[in-house]
mmCIF file of C-alpha atoms in Angstrom:
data_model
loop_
_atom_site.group_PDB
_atom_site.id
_atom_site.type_symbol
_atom_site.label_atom_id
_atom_site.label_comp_id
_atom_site.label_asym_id
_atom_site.label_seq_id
_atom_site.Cartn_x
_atom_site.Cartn_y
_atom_site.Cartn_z
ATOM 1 C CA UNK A 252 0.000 0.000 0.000
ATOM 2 C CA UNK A 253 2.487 2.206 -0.076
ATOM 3 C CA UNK A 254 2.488 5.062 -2.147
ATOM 4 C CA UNK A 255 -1.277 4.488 -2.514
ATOM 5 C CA UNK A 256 -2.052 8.177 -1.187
ATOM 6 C CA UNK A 257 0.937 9.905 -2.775
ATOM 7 C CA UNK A 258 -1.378 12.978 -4.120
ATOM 8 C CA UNK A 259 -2.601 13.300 -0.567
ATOM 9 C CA UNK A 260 1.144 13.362 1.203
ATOM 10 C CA UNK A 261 0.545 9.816 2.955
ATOM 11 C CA UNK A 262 0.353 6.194 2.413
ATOM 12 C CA UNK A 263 -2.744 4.990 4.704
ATOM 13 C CA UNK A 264 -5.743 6.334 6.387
ATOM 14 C CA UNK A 265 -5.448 6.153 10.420
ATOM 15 C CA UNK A 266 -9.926 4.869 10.075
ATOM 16 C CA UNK A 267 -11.559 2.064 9.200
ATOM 17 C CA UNK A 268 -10.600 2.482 5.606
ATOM 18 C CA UNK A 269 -7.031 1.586 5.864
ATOM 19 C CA UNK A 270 -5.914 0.768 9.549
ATOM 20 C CA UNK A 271 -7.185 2.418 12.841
ATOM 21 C CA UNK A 272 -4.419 4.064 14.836
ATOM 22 C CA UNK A 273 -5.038 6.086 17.928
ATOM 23 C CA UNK A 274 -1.805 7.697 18.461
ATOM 24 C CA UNK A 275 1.015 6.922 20.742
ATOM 25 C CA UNK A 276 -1.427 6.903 23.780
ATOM 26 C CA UNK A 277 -3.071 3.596 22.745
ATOM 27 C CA UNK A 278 0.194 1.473 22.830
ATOM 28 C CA UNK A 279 0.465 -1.144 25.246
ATOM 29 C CA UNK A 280 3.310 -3.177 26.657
ATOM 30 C CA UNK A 281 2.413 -6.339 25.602
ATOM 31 C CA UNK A 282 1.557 -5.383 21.780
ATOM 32 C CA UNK A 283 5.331 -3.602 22.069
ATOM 33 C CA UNK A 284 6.808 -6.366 23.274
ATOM 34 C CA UNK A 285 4.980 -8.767 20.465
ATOM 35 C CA UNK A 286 6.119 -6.266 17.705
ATOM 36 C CA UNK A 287 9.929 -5.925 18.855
ATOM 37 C CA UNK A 288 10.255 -9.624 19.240
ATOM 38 C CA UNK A 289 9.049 -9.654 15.879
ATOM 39 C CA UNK A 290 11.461 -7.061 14.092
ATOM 40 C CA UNK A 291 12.138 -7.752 10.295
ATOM 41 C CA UNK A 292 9.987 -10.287 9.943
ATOM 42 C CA UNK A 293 7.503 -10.185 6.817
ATOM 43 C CA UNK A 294 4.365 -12.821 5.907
ATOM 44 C CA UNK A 295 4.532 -13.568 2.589
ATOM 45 C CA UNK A 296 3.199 -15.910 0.193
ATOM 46 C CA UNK A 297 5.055 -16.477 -3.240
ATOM 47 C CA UNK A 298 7.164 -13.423 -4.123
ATOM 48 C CA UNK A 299 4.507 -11.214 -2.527
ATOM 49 C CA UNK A 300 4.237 -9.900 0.992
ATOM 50 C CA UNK A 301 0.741 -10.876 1.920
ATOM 51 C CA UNK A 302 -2.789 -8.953 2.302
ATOM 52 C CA UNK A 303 -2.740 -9.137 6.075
ATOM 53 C CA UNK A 304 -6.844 -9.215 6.382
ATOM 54 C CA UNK A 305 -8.080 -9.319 10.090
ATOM 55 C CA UNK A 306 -11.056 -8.477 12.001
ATOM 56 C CA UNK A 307 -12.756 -9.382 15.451
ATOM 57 C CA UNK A 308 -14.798 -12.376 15.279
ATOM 58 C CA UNK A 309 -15.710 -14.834 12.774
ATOM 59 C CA UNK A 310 -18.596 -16.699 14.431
ATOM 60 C CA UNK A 311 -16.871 -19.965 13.765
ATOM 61 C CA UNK A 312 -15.527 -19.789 10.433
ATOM 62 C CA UNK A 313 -13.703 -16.719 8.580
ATOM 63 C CA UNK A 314 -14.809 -15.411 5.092
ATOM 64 C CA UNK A 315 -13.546 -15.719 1.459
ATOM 65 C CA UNK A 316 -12.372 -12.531 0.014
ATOM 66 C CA UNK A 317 -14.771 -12.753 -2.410
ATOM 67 C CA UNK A 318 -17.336 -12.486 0.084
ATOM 68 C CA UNK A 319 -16.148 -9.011 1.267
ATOM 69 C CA UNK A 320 -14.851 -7.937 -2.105
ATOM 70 C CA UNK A 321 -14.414 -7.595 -5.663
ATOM 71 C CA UNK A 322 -11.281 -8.306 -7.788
ATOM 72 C CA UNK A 323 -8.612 -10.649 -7.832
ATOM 73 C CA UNK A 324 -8.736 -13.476 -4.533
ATOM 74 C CA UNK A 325 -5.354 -14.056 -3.088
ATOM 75 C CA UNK A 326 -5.221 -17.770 -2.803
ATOM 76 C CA UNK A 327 -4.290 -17.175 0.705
ATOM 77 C CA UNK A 328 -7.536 -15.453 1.873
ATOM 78 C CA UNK A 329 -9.796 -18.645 1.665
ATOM 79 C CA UNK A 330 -12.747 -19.535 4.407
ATOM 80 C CA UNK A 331 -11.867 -21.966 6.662
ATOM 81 C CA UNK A 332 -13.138 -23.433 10.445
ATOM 82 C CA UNK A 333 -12.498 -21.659 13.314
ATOM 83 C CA UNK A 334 -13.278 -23.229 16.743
ATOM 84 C CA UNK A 335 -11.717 -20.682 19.087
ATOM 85 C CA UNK A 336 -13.592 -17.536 18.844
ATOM 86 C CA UNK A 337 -16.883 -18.778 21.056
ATOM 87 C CA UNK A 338 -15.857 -16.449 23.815
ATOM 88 C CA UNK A 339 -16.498 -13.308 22.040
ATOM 89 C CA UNK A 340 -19.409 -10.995 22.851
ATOM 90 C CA UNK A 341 -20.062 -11.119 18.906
ATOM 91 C CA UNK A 342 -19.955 -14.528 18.555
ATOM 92 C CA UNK A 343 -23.886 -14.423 18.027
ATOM 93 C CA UNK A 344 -26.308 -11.749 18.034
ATOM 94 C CA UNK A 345 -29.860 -10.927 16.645
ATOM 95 C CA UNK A 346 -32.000 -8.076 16.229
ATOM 96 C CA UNK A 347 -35.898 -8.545 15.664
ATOM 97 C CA UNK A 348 -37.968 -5.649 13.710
ATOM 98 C CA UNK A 349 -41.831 -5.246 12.919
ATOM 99 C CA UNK A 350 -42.503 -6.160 9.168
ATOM 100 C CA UNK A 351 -43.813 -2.824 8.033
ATOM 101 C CA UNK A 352 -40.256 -1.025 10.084
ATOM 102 C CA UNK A 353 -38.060 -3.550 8.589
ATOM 103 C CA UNK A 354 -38.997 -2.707 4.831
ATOM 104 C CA UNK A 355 -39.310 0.760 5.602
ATOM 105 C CA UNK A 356 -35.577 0.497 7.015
ATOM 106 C CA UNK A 357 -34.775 -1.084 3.832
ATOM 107 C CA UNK A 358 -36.283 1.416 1.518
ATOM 108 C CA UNK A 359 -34.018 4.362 3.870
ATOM 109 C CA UNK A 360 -31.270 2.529 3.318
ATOM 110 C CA UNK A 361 -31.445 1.927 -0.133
ATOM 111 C CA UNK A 362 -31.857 6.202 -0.673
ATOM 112 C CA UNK A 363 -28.865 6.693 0.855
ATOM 113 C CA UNK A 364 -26.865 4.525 -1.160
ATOM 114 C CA UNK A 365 -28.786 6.270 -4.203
ATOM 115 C CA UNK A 366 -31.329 3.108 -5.097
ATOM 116 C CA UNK A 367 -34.208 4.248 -4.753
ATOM 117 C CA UNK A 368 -37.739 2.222 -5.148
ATOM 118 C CA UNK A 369 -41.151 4.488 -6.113
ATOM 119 C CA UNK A 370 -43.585 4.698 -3.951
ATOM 120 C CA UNK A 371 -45.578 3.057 -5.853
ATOM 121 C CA UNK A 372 -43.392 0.399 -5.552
ATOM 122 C CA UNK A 373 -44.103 -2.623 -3.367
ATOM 123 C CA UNK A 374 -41.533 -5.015 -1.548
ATOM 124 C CA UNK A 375 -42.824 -8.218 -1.823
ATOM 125 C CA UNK A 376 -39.982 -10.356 -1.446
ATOM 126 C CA UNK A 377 -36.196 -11.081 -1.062
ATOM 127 C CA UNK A 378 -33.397 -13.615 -2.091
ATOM 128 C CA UNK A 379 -30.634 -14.043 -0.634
ATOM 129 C CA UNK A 380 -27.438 -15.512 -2.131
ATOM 130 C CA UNK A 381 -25.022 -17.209 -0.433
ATOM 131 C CA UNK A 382 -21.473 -18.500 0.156
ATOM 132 C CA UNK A 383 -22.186 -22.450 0.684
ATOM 133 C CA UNK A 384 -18.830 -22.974 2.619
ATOM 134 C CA UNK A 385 -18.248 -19.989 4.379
ATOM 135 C CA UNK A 386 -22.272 -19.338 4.809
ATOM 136 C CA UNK A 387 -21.774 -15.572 3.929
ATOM 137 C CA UNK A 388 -24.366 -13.893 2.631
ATOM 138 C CA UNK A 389 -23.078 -12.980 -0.933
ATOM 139 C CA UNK A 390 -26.247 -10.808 -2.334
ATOM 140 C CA UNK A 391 -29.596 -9.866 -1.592
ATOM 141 C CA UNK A 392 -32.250 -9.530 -4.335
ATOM 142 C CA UNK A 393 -35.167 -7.175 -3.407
ATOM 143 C CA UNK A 394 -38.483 -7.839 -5.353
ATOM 144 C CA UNK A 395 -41.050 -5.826 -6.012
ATOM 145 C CA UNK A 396 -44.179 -5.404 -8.143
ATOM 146 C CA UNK A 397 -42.426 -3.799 -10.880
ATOM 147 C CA UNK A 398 -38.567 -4.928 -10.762
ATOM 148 C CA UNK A 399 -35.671 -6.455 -9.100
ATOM 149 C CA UNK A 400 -33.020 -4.704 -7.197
ATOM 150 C CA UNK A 401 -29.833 -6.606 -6.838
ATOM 151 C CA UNK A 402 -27.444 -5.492 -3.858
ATOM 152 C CA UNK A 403 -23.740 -6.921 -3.824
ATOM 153 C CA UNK A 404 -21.630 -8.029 -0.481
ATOM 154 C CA UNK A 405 -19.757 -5.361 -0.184
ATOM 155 C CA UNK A 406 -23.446 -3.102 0.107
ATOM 156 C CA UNK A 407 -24.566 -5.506 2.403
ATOM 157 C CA UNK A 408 -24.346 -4.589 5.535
ATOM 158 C CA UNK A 409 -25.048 -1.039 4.871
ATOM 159 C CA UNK A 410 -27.984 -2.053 3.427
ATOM 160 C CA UNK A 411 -28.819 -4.124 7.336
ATOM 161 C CA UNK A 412 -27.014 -1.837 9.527
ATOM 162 C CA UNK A 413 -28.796 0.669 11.793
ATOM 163 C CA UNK A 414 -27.496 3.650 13.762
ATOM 164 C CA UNK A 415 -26.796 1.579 16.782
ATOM 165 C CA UNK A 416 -24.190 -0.582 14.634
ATOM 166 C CA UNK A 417 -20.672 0.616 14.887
ATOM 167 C CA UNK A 418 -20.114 2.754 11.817
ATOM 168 C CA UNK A 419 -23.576 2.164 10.959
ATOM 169 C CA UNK A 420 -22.833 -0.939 9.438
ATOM 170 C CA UNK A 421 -24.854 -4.410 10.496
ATOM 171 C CA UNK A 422 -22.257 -6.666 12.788
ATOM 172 C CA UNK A 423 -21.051 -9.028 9.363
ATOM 173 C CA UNK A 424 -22.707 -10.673 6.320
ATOM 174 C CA UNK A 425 -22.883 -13.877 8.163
ATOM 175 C CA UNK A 426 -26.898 -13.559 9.195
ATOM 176 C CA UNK A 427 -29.675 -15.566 8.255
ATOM 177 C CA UNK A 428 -33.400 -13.599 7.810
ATOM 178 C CA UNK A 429 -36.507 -15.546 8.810
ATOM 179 C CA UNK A 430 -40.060 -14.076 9.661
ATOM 180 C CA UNK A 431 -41.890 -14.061 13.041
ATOM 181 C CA UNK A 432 -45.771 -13.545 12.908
ATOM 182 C CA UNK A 433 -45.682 -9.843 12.134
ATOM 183 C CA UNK A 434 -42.077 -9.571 12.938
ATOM 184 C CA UNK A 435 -38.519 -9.783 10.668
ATOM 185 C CA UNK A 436 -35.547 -11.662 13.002
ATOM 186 C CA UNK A 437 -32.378 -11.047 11.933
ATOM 187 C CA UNK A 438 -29.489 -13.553 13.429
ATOM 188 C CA UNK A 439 -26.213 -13.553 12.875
ATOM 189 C CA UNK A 440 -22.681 -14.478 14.154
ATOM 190 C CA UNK A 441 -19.418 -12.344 13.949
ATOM 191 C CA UNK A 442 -18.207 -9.259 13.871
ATOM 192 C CA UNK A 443 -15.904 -7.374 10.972
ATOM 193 C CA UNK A 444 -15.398 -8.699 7.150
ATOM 194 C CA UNK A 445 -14.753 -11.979 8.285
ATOM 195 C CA UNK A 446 -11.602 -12.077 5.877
ATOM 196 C CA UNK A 447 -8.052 -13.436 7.276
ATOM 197 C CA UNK A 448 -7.596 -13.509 11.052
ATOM 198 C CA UNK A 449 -9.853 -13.670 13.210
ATOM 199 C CA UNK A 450 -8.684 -11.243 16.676
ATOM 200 C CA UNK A 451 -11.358 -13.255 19.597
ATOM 201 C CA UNK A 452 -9.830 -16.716 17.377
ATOM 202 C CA UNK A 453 -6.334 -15.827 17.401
ATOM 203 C CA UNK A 454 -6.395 -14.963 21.440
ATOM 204 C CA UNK A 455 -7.310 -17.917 22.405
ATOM 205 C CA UNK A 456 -4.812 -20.152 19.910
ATOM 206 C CA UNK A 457 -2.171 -18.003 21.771
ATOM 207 C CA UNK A 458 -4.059 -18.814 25.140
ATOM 208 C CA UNK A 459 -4.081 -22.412 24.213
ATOM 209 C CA UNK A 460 -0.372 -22.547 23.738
ATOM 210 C CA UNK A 461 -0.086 -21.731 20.245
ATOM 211 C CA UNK A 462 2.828 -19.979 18.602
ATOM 212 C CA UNK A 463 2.462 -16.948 16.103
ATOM 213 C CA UNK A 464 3.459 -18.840 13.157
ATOM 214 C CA UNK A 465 0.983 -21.624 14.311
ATOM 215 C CA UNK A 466 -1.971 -18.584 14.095
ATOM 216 C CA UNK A 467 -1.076 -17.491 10.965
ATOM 217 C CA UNK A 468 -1.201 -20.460 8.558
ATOM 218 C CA UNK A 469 -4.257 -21.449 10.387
ATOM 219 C CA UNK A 470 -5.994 -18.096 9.630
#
């Protein structure tokens, strides 16, 4: 990445888009310590240092890249199990919405990410597309009296999220939708893309006597 921001004097974001930082009043001893014992040392796969993908919880098995994004998947960045991350608060969670509040949420959401359905326009179903082996939801198909309106992964959660969600964004695309009398239940497990290494995963590997280079070719 570097070089990526050379217009803009810089080569990452310190947000969400590139890699939080907080400053030098985040730093802990025990990150430090991790990082100096771990001086010159670079993951790489082929001839290519690797994509480094991580996020919080995986809800028991991490994401394909494909399932996050678009392009080219690094071979690397493949779904597989993950039995260690049961611990975390995100390992499941649900939300439950009234029918008519849930596809008015929808129809919000879908304005502000400039789709935008007539009034006229009824919801009367939705398919959902997904990711047999990682069990990511891959895209949602909204159907209506009129059309279809197709909405890819990476629009996903945006399209799910509420204002409660961190960022805005629902938890993961790992969430199955089933109806409830009048009622919409959303459940889902995870927290964060889902791609690479999972954090809650990884802590207790190293808690179970697992090396670094143990946790990384298993993620």
């Amino acid at each position: 990445h570097i070089g990526q921001y050379a217009q803009l004097g810089f080569d990452l974001y310190s947000t969400v888009q590139d890699q939080v930082y907080n400053g030098i009043a985040s730093e802990r001893a025990i990150t430090n310590r991790a990082i100096e014992s771990t001086a010159g040392e670079v993951l790489y796969y082929g001839k290519e240092p690797v994509e480094a993908k991580y996020h919080s919880t995986c809800g028991g098995r991490t994401a394909d890249f494909s399932d996050a994004w678009g392009g080219k998947a690094p071979h690397y960045l493949r779904s597989v199990s993950c039995r260690y991350c049961a611990s975390s608060p995100y390992y499941e969670w649900g939300r439950t919405m009234k029918k008519e509040d849930f596809f008015a949420h929808l129809r919000s959401r879908l304005a502000k990410m400039n789709v935008y359905i007539n009034s006229d326009e009824l919801i009367q179903s939705f398919r959902i597309a997904r990711n047999k082996t990682s069990h990511r939801v891959n895209e949602i198909t909204l159907v209506t009296n009129k059309k279809e309106y197709k909405i890819p992964n990476y629009r996903l959660r945006t399209l799910l999220g509420n204002p409660n969600d961190q960022g805005g964004v629902l938890k993961s695309n790992y969430f199955y939708i089933k109806t409830k009398g009048d009622s919409v239940v959303i459940e889902g497990k995870g927290f964060g893309h889902g791609v690479g290494m999972c954090q809650f995963g990884a802590l207790e590997m190293a808690k179970q006597g697992k090396n670094y280079r143990q946790i990384l070719y298993h993620y």
